[in-house]
GROMACS .gro file of C-alpha atoms in nm:
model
  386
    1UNK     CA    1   0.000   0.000   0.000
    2UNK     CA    2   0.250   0.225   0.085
    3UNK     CA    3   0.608   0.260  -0.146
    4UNK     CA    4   0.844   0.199  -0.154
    5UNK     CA    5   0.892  -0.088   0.031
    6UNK     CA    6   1.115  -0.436   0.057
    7UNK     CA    7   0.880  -0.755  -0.038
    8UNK     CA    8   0.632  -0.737   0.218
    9UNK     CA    9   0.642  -0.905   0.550
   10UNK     CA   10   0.484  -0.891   0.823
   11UNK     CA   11   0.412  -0.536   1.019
   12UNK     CA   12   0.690  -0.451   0.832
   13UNK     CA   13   0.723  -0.117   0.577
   14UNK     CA   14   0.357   0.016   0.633
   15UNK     CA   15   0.328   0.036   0.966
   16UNK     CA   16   0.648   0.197   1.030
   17UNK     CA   17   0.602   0.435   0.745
   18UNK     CA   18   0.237   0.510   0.916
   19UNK     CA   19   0.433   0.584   1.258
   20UNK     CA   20   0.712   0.772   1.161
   21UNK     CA   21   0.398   0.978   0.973
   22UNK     CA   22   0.223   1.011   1.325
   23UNK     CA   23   0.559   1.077   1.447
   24UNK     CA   24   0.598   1.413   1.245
   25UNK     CA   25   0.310   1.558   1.176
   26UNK     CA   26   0.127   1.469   1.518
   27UNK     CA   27   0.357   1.465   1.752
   28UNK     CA   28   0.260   1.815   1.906
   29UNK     CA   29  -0.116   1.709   1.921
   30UNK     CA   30  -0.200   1.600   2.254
   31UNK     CA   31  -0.602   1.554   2.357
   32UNK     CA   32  -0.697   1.610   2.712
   33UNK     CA   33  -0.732   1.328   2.976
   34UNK     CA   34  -0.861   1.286   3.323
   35UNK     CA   35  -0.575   1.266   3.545
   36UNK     CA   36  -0.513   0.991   3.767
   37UNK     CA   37  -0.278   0.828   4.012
   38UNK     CA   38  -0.064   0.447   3.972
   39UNK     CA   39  -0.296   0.380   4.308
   40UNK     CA   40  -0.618   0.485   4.153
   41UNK     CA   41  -0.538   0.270   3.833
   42UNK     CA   42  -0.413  -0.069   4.043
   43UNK     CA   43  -0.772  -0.091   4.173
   44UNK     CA   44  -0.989   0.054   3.898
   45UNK     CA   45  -1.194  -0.200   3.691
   46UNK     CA   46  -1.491  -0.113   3.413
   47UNK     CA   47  -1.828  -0.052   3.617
   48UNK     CA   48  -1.995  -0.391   3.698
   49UNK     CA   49  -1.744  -0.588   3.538
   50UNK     CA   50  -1.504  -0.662   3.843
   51UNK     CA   51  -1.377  -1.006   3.767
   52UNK     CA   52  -1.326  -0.997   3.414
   53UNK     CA   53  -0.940  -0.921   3.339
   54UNK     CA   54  -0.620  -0.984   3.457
   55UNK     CA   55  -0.225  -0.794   3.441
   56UNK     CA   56  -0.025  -1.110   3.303
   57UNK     CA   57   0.149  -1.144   3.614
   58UNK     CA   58  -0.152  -1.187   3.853
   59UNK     CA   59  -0.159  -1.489   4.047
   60UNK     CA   60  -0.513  -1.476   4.006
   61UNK     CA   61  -0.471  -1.556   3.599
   62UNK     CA   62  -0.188  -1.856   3.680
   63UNK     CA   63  -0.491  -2.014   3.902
   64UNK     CA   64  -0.712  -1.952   3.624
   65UNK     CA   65  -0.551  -2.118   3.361
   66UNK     CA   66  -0.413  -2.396   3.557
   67UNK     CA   67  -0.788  -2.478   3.647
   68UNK     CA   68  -0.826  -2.437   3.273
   69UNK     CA   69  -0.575  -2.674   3.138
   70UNK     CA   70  -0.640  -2.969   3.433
   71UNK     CA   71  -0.633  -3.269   3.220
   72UNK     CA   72  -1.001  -3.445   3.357
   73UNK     CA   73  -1.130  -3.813   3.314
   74UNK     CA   74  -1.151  -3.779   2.901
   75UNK     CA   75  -0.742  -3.703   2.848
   76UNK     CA   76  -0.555  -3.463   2.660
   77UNK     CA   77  -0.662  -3.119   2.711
   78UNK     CA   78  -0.624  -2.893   2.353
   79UNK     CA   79  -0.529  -2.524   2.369
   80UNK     CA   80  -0.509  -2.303   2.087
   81UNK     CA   81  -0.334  -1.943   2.098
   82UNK     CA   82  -0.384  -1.687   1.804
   83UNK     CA   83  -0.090  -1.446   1.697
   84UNK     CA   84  -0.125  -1.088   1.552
   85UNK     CA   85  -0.089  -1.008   1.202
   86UNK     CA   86  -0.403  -0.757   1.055
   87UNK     CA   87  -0.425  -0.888   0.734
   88UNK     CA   88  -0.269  -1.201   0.744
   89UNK     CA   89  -0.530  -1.305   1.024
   90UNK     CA   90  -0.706  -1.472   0.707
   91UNK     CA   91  -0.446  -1.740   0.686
   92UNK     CA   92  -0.557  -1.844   1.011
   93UNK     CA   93  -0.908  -1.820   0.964
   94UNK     CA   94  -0.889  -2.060   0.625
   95UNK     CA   95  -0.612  -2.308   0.830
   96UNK     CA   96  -0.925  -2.336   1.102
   97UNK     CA   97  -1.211  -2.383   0.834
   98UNK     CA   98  -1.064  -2.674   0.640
   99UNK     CA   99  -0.979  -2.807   0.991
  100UNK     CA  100  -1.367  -2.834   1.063
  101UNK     CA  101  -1.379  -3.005   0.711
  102UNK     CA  102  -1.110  -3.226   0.802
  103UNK     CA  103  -1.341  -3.424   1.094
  104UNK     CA  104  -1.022  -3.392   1.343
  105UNK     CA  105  -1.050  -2.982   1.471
  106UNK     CA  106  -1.058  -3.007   1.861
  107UNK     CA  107  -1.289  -2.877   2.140
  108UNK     CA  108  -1.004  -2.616   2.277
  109UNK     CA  109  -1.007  -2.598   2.641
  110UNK     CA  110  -0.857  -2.262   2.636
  111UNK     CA  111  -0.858  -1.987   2.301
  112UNK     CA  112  -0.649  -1.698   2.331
  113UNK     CA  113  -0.639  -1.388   2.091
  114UNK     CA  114  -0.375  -1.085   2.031
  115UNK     CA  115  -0.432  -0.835   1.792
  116UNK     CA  116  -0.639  -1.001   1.473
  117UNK     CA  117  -0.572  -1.293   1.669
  118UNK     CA  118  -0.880  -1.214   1.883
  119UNK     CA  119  -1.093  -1.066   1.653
  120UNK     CA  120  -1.049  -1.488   1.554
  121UNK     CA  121  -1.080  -1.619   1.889
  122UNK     CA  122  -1.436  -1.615   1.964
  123UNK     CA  123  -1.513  -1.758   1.670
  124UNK     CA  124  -1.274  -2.017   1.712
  125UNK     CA  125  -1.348  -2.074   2.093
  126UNK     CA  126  -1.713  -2.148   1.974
  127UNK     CA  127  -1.612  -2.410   1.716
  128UNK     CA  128  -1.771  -2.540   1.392
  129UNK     CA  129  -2.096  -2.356   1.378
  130UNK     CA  130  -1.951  -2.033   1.369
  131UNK     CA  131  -1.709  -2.104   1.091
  132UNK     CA  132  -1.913  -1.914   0.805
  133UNK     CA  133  -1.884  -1.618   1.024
  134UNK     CA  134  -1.500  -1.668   1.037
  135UNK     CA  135  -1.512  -1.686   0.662
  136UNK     CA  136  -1.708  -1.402   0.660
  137UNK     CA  137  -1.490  -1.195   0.888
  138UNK     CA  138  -1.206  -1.200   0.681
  139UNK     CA  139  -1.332  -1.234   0.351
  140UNK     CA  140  -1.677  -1.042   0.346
  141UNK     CA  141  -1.743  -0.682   0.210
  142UNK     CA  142  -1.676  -0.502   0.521
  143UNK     CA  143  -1.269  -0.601   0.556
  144UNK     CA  144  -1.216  -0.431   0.188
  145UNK     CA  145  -1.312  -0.110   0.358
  146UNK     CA  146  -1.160  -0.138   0.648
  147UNK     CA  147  -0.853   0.116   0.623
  148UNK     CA  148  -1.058   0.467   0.580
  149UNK     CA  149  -0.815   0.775   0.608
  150UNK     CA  150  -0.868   1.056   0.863
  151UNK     CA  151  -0.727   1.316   0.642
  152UNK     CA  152  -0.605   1.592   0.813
  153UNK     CA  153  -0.803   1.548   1.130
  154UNK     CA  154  -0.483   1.242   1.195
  155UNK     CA  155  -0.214   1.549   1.233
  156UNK     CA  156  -0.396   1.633   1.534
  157UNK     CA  157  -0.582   1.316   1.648
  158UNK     CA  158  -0.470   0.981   1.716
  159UNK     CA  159  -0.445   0.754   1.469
  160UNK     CA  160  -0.386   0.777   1.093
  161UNK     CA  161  -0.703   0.520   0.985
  162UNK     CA  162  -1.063   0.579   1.080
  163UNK     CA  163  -1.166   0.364   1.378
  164UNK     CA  164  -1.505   0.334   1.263
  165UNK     CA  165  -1.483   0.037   1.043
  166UNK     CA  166  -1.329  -0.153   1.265
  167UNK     CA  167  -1.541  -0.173   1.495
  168UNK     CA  168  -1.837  -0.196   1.219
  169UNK     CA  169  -1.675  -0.538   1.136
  170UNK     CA  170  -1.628  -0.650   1.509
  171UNK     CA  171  -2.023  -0.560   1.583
  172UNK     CA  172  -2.144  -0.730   1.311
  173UNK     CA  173  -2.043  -1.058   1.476
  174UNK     CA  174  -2.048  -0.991   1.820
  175UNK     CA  175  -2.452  -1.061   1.877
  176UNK     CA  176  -2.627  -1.136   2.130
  177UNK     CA  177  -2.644  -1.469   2.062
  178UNK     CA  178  -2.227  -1.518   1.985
  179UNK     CA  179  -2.232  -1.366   2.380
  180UNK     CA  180  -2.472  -1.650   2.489
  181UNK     CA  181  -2.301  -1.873   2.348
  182UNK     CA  182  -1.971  -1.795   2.485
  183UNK     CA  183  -2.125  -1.747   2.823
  184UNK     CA  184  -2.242  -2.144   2.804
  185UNK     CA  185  -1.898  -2.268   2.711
  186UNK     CA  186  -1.766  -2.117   3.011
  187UNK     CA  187  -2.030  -2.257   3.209
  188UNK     CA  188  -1.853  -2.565   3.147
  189UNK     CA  189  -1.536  -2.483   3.208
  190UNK     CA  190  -1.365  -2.358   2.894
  191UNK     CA  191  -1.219  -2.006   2.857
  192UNK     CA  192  -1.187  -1.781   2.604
  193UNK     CA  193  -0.904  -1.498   2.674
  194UNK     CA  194  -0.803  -1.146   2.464
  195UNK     CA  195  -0.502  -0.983   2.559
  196UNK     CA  196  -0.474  -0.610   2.495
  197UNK     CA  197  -0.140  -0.319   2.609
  198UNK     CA  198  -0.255  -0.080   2.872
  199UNK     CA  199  -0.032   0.229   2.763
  200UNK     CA  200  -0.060   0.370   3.116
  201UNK     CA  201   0.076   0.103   3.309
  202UNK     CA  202   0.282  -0.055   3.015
  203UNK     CA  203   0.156  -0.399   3.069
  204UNK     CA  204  -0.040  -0.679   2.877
  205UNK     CA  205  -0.413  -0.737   3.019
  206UNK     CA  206  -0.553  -1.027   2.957
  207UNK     CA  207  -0.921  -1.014   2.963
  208UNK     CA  208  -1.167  -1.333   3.022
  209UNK     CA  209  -1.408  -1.295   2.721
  210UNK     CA  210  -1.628  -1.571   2.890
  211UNK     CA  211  -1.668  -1.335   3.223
  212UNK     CA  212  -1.820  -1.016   3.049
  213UNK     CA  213  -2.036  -1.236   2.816
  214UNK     CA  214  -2.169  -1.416   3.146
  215UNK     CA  215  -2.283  -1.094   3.290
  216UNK     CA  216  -2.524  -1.003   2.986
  217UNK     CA  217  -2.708  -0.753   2.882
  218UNK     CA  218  -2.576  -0.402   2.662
  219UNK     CA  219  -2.300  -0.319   2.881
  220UNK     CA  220  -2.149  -0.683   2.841
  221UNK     CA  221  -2.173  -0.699   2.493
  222UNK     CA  222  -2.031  -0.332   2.429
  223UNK     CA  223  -1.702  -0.398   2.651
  224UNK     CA  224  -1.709  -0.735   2.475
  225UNK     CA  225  -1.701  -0.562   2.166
  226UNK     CA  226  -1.453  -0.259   2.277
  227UNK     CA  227  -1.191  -0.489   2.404
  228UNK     CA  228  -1.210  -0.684   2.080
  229UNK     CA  229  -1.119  -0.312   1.858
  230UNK     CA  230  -0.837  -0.240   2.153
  231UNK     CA  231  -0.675  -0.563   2.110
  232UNK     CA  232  -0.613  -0.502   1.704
  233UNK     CA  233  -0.606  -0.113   1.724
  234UNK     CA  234  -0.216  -0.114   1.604
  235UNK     CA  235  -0.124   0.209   1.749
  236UNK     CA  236  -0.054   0.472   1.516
  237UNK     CA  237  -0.285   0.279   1.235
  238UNK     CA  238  -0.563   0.312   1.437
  239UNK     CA  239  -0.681   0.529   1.728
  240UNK     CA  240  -0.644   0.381   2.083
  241UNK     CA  241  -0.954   0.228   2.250
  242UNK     CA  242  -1.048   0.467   2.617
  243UNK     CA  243  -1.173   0.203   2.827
  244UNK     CA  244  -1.399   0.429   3.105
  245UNK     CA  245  -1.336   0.269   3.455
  246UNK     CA  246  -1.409   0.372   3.787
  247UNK     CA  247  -1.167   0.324   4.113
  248UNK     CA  248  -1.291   0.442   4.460
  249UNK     CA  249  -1.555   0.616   4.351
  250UNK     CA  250  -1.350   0.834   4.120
  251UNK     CA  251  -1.395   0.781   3.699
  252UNK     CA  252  -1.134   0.808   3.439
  253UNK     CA  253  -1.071   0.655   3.130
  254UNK     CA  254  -0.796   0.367   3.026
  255UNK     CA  255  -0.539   0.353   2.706
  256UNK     CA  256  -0.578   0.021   2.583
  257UNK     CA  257  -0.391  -0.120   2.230
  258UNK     CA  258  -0.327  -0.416   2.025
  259UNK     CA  259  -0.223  -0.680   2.236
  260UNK     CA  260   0.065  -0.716   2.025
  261UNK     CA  261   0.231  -0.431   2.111
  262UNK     CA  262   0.366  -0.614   2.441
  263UNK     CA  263   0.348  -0.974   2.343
  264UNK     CA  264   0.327  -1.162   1.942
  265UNK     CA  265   0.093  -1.391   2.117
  266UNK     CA  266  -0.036  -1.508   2.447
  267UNK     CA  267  -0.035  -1.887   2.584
  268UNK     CA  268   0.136  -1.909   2.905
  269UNK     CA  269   0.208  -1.630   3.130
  270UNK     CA  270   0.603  -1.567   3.255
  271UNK     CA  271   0.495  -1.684   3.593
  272UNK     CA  272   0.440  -1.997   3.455
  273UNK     CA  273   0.744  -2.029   3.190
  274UNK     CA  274   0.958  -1.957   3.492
  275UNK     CA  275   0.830  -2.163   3.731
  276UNK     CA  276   1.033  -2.429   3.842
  277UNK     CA  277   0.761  -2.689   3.925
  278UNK     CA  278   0.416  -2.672   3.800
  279UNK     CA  279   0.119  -2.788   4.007
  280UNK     CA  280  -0.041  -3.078   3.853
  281UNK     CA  281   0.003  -3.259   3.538
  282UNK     CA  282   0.105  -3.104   3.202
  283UNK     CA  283   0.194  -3.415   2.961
  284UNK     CA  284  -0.143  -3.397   2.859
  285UNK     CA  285  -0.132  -3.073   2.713
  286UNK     CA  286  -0.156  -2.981   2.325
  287UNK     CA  287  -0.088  -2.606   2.288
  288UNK     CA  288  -0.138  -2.531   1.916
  289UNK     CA  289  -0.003  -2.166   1.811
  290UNK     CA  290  -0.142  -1.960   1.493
  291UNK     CA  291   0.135  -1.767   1.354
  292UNK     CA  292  -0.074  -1.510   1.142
  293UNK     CA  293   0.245  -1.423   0.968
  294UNK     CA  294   0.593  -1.544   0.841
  295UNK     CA  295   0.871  -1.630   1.169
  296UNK     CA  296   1.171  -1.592   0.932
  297UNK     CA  297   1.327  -1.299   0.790
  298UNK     CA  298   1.364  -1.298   0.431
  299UNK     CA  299   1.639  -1.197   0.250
  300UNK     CA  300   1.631  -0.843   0.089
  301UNK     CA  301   1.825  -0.498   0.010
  302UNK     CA  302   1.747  -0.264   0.236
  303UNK     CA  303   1.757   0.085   0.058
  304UNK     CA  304   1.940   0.369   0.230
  305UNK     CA  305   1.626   0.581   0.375
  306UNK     CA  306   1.487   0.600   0.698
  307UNK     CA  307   1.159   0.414   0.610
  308UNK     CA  308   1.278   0.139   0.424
  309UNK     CA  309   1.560   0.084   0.743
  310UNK     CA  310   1.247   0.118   1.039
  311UNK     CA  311   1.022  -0.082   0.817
  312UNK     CA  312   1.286  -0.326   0.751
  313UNK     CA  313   1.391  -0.313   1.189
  314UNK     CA  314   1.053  -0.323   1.309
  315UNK     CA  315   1.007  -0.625   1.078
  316UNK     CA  316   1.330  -0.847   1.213
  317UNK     CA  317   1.216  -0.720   1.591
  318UNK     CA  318   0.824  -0.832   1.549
  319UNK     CA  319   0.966  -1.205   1.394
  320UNK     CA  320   1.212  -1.186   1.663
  321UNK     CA  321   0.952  -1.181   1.905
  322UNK     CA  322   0.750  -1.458   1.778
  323UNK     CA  323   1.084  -1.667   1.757
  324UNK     CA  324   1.159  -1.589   2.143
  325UNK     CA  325   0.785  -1.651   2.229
  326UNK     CA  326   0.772  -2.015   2.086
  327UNK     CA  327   1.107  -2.127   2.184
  328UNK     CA  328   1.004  -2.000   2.575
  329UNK     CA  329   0.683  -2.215   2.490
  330UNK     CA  330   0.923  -2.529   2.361
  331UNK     CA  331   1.162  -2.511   2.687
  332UNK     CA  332   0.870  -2.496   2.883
  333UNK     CA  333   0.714  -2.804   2.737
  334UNK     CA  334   1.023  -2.983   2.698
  335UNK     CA  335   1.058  -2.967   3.102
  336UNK     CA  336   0.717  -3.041   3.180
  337UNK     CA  337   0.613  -3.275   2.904
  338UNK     CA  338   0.338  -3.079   2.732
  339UNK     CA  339   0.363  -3.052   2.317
  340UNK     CA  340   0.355  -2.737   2.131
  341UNK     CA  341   0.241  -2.741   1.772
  342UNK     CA  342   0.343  -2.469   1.556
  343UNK     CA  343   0.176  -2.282   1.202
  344UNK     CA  344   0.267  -2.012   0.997
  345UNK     CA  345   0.227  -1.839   0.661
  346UNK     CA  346   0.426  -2.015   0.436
  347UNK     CA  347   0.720  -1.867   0.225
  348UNK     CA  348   0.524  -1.850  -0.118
  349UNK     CA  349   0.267  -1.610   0.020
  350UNK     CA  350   0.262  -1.246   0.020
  351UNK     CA  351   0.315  -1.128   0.407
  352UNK     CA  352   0.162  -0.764   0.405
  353UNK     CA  353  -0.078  -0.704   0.754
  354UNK     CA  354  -0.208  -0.383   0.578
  355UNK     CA  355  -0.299  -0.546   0.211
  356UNK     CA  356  -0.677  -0.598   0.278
  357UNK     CA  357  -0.791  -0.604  -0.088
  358UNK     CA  358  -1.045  -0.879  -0.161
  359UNK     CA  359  -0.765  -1.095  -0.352
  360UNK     CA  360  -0.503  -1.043  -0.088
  361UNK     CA  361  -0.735  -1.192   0.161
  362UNK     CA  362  -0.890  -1.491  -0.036
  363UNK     CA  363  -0.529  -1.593  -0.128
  364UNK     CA  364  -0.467  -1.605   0.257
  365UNK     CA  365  -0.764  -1.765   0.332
  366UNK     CA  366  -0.716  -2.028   0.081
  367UNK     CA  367  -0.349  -2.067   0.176
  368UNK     CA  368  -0.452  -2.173   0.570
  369UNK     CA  369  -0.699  -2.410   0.405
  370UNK     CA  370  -0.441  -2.576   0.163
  371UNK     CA  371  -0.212  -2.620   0.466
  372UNK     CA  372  -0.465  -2.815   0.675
  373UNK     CA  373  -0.553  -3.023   0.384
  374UNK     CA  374  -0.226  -3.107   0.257
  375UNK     CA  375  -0.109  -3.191   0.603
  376UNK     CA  376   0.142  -2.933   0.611
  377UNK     CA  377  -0.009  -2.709   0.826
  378UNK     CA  378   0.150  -2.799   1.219
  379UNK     CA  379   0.489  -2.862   1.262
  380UNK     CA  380   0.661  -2.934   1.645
  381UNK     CA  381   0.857  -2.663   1.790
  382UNK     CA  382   1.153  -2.799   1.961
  383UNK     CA  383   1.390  -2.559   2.154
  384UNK     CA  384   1.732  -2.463   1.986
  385UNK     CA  385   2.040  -2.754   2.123
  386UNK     CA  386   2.289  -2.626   2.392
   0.00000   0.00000   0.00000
C-alpha cells in the first residue's frame, strides 16, 4: 500500500512508514485526559465488570488457567493461541475452516487472541458452527473497507485510519447470541481470553471474554465488543480504544492497544514459563499456536532511507519476538512434558498485515486451508540444542 517498500512481510514497511507519519506531523497534538494516580489505576476496573481481566502477572490468571488446562477423566486437554498479524489473520481463519472439514479440529479448552488474533478467537473458541462467520470476517465486504483515512483530522488526532470500520466489522459478529453462546462454554469450564497493552501502566491485560459475556445484557456486549477493537487497534494505524473505569468512587478513562504491542501472542504467562515446578500434570497438554504471519526474515536490500531501514527493523524485531515466544513455549514443554504445535504463513505467500484487498485476503484464506488439507499445516517446535 505504501512505497516503496522491501517484499512485504509482516508489520513490516507500512506500519512503520504510518508511525514515523504520526511521528511528524502529530507529535505536538496531545487531547486532554482525566488525570489519575498508579494507586487509583491498580484498583480501577470497568463498572460492573469486576472479575473480568487480569495484568499477566496476577496470580489470580496462573490459578485460572491452571484450572483451565487440568487434564479431567476424558485425556488430553487442547489449547489453541492466536498471533497478531491484521491482514494475514485470514491465513488463520482458512487453516481453522478446512480443519472443521477435516473431521479432526478439537474442542479447545482454552482460546487466546492478540491483535487479529482475537478478533479470531471467539469464533474459534465457539467451534464449527460459527465457521461461516469466520469466513465471513475475513473475507466479506466489510474487511475491503476497512482502512478509511482521517485526512487531516490524523495530524492532530490519534491515529492515521478511521476507527469506525473496525469496529463496524467486530459488531457485526459480536450478537447477542455469539455472547450466549460464549457465556455457556464457560459454564462448562472452557475459557476464552483477549489480551490487549494498557499504555498507562505498560503492561499486557488479559481479559476473560467468557466473564463479560456471562454478565449479559448491553454493557457486556459493548465492553465485549470494545476490548475486541483495543486488542487489534495497532497504534498509530488506528486510534487507541479509552476504556472508562471507575476506582474508589472516582472515573477516568484507560489507554488500551493491540495486544501485540507487548506480546506476538499469548499462551502461558512468565509466571508460569519460569516456574520451576508446576502444580499438577502437564503431559497432557496440546498447545497449538497460529502464527498469522511469516517467523523468518527474508532476505532483501534494504535501501538507504529512513523508512525502508524502520520498516525493515521493526520487521526483524516483530519475527524476533515470535521466535523468542515459541522457543520459551518449547523449553517450557520440553521440562514439563506438554507438546507445542506450531503454524505459519508459508514462504510463497505475500506477508503484508495492511494489504486488505479482496484478492489479498482470499489468497490467505485459501493458503490456511491448503495447509490443513495437505497436512502441512503444524509442525513441532523444539527448543534450539545447547
Amino acid at each position: 500500500m505504501i512505497a516503496p517498500r522491501l517484499r512485504p512481510s509482516r508489520l513490516s514497511g507500512g506500519l512503520a512508514a504510518l508511525g514515523v507519519a504520526v511521528l511528524t506531523l502529530g507529535g505536538c497534538a496531545t487531547l486532554p485526559r482525566t488525570p489519575f494516580t498508579q494507586t487509583e489505576q491498580a484498583r480501577a476496573a470497568p463498572e460492573g465488570f469486576d472479575d473480568v481481566r487480569y495484568a499477566q502477572d496476577a496470580p489470580e490468571l496462573l490459578r485460572l488457567l491452571r484450572g483451565a488446562l487440568r487434564p479431567d477423566s476424558a485425556g488430553e486437554v487442547d489449547a489453541l493461541a492466536l498471533s497478531g498479524g491484521g491482514a494475514n489473520g485470514a491465513y488463520g481463519a482458512g487453516l481453522l475452516h478446512a480443519w472443521t472439514q477435516s473431521g479432526g479440529r478439537p474442542v479447545f479448552r482454552v482460546v487466546t487472541g492478540v491483535s487479529t488474533g482475537a478478533l479470531t478467537a471467539p469464533l474459534a473458541f465457539l467451534g464449527p458452527h460459527w465457521d461461516d462467520a469466520l469466513r465471513n470476517a475475513y473475507t466479506g465486504p466489510r474487511v475491503v473497507h476497512l482502512l478509511r483515512g482521517r485526512g487531516l483530522l490524523s495530524l492532530f488526532t490519534p491515529g492515521v485510519y478511521r476507527r469506525e470500520p473496525l469496529q463496524d466489522l467486530v459488531r457485526g459478529y459480536v450478537t447477542d447470541d455469539l455472547l450466549r453462546a460464549v457465556a455457556a462454554e464457560h459454564a462448562k469450564g472452557r475459557r476464552l481470553l483477549v489480551a490487549t497493552t494498557n499504555l498507562d501502566t505498560g503492561q499486557l491485560i488479559v481479559w476473560d471474554m467468557g466473564a463479560i459475556a456471562t454478565h449479559g445484557g448491553p454493557g457486556a456486549r459493548e465492553l465485549f465488543t470494545e476490548v475486541l477493537v483495543a486488542s487489534a487497534s495497532v497504534p498509530g494505524v488506528f486510534p487507541p480504544t479509552l476504556i472508562p473505569v471507575s476506582s474508589g468512587g472516582r472515573r477516568f478513562e484507560e489507554m488500551h492497544v493491540d495486544g501485540q504491542t507487548e506480546s506476538a501472542f499469548f499462551a502461558f504467562p512468565p509466571a508460569l514459563l519460569l516456574a520451576r515446578t508446576v502444580p499438577g500434570p502437564t503431559s497432557l497438554i496440546e498447545f497449538y499456536v497460529i502464527i498469522n504471519g511469516q517467523t523468518e526474515p527474508l532476505f532483501g536490500v534494504t535501501p538507504r532511507a529512513t523508512l525502508p531501514i524502520l520498516g525493515r527493523s521493526f520487521d526483524v524485531a516483530s519475527k524476533a519476538s515470535v521466535r523468542a515466544g515459541l522457543i520459551s513455549m518449547a523449553e517450557f514443554c520440553r521440562a514439563h512434558g506438554c507438546a507445542v504445535r506450531v503454524s505459519a504463513l508459508p514462504e510463497t505467500e505475500k506477508d503484508n498485515a495492511l494489504d486488505f484487498s479482496a484478492a489479498h485476503e482470499r489468497s490467505l484464506f485459501a493458503a490456511g486451508e491448503a495447509a490443513m488439507k495437505s497436512g502441512r499445516a503444524w509442525r513441532p517446535v523444539t527448543p534450539p540444542s545447547p
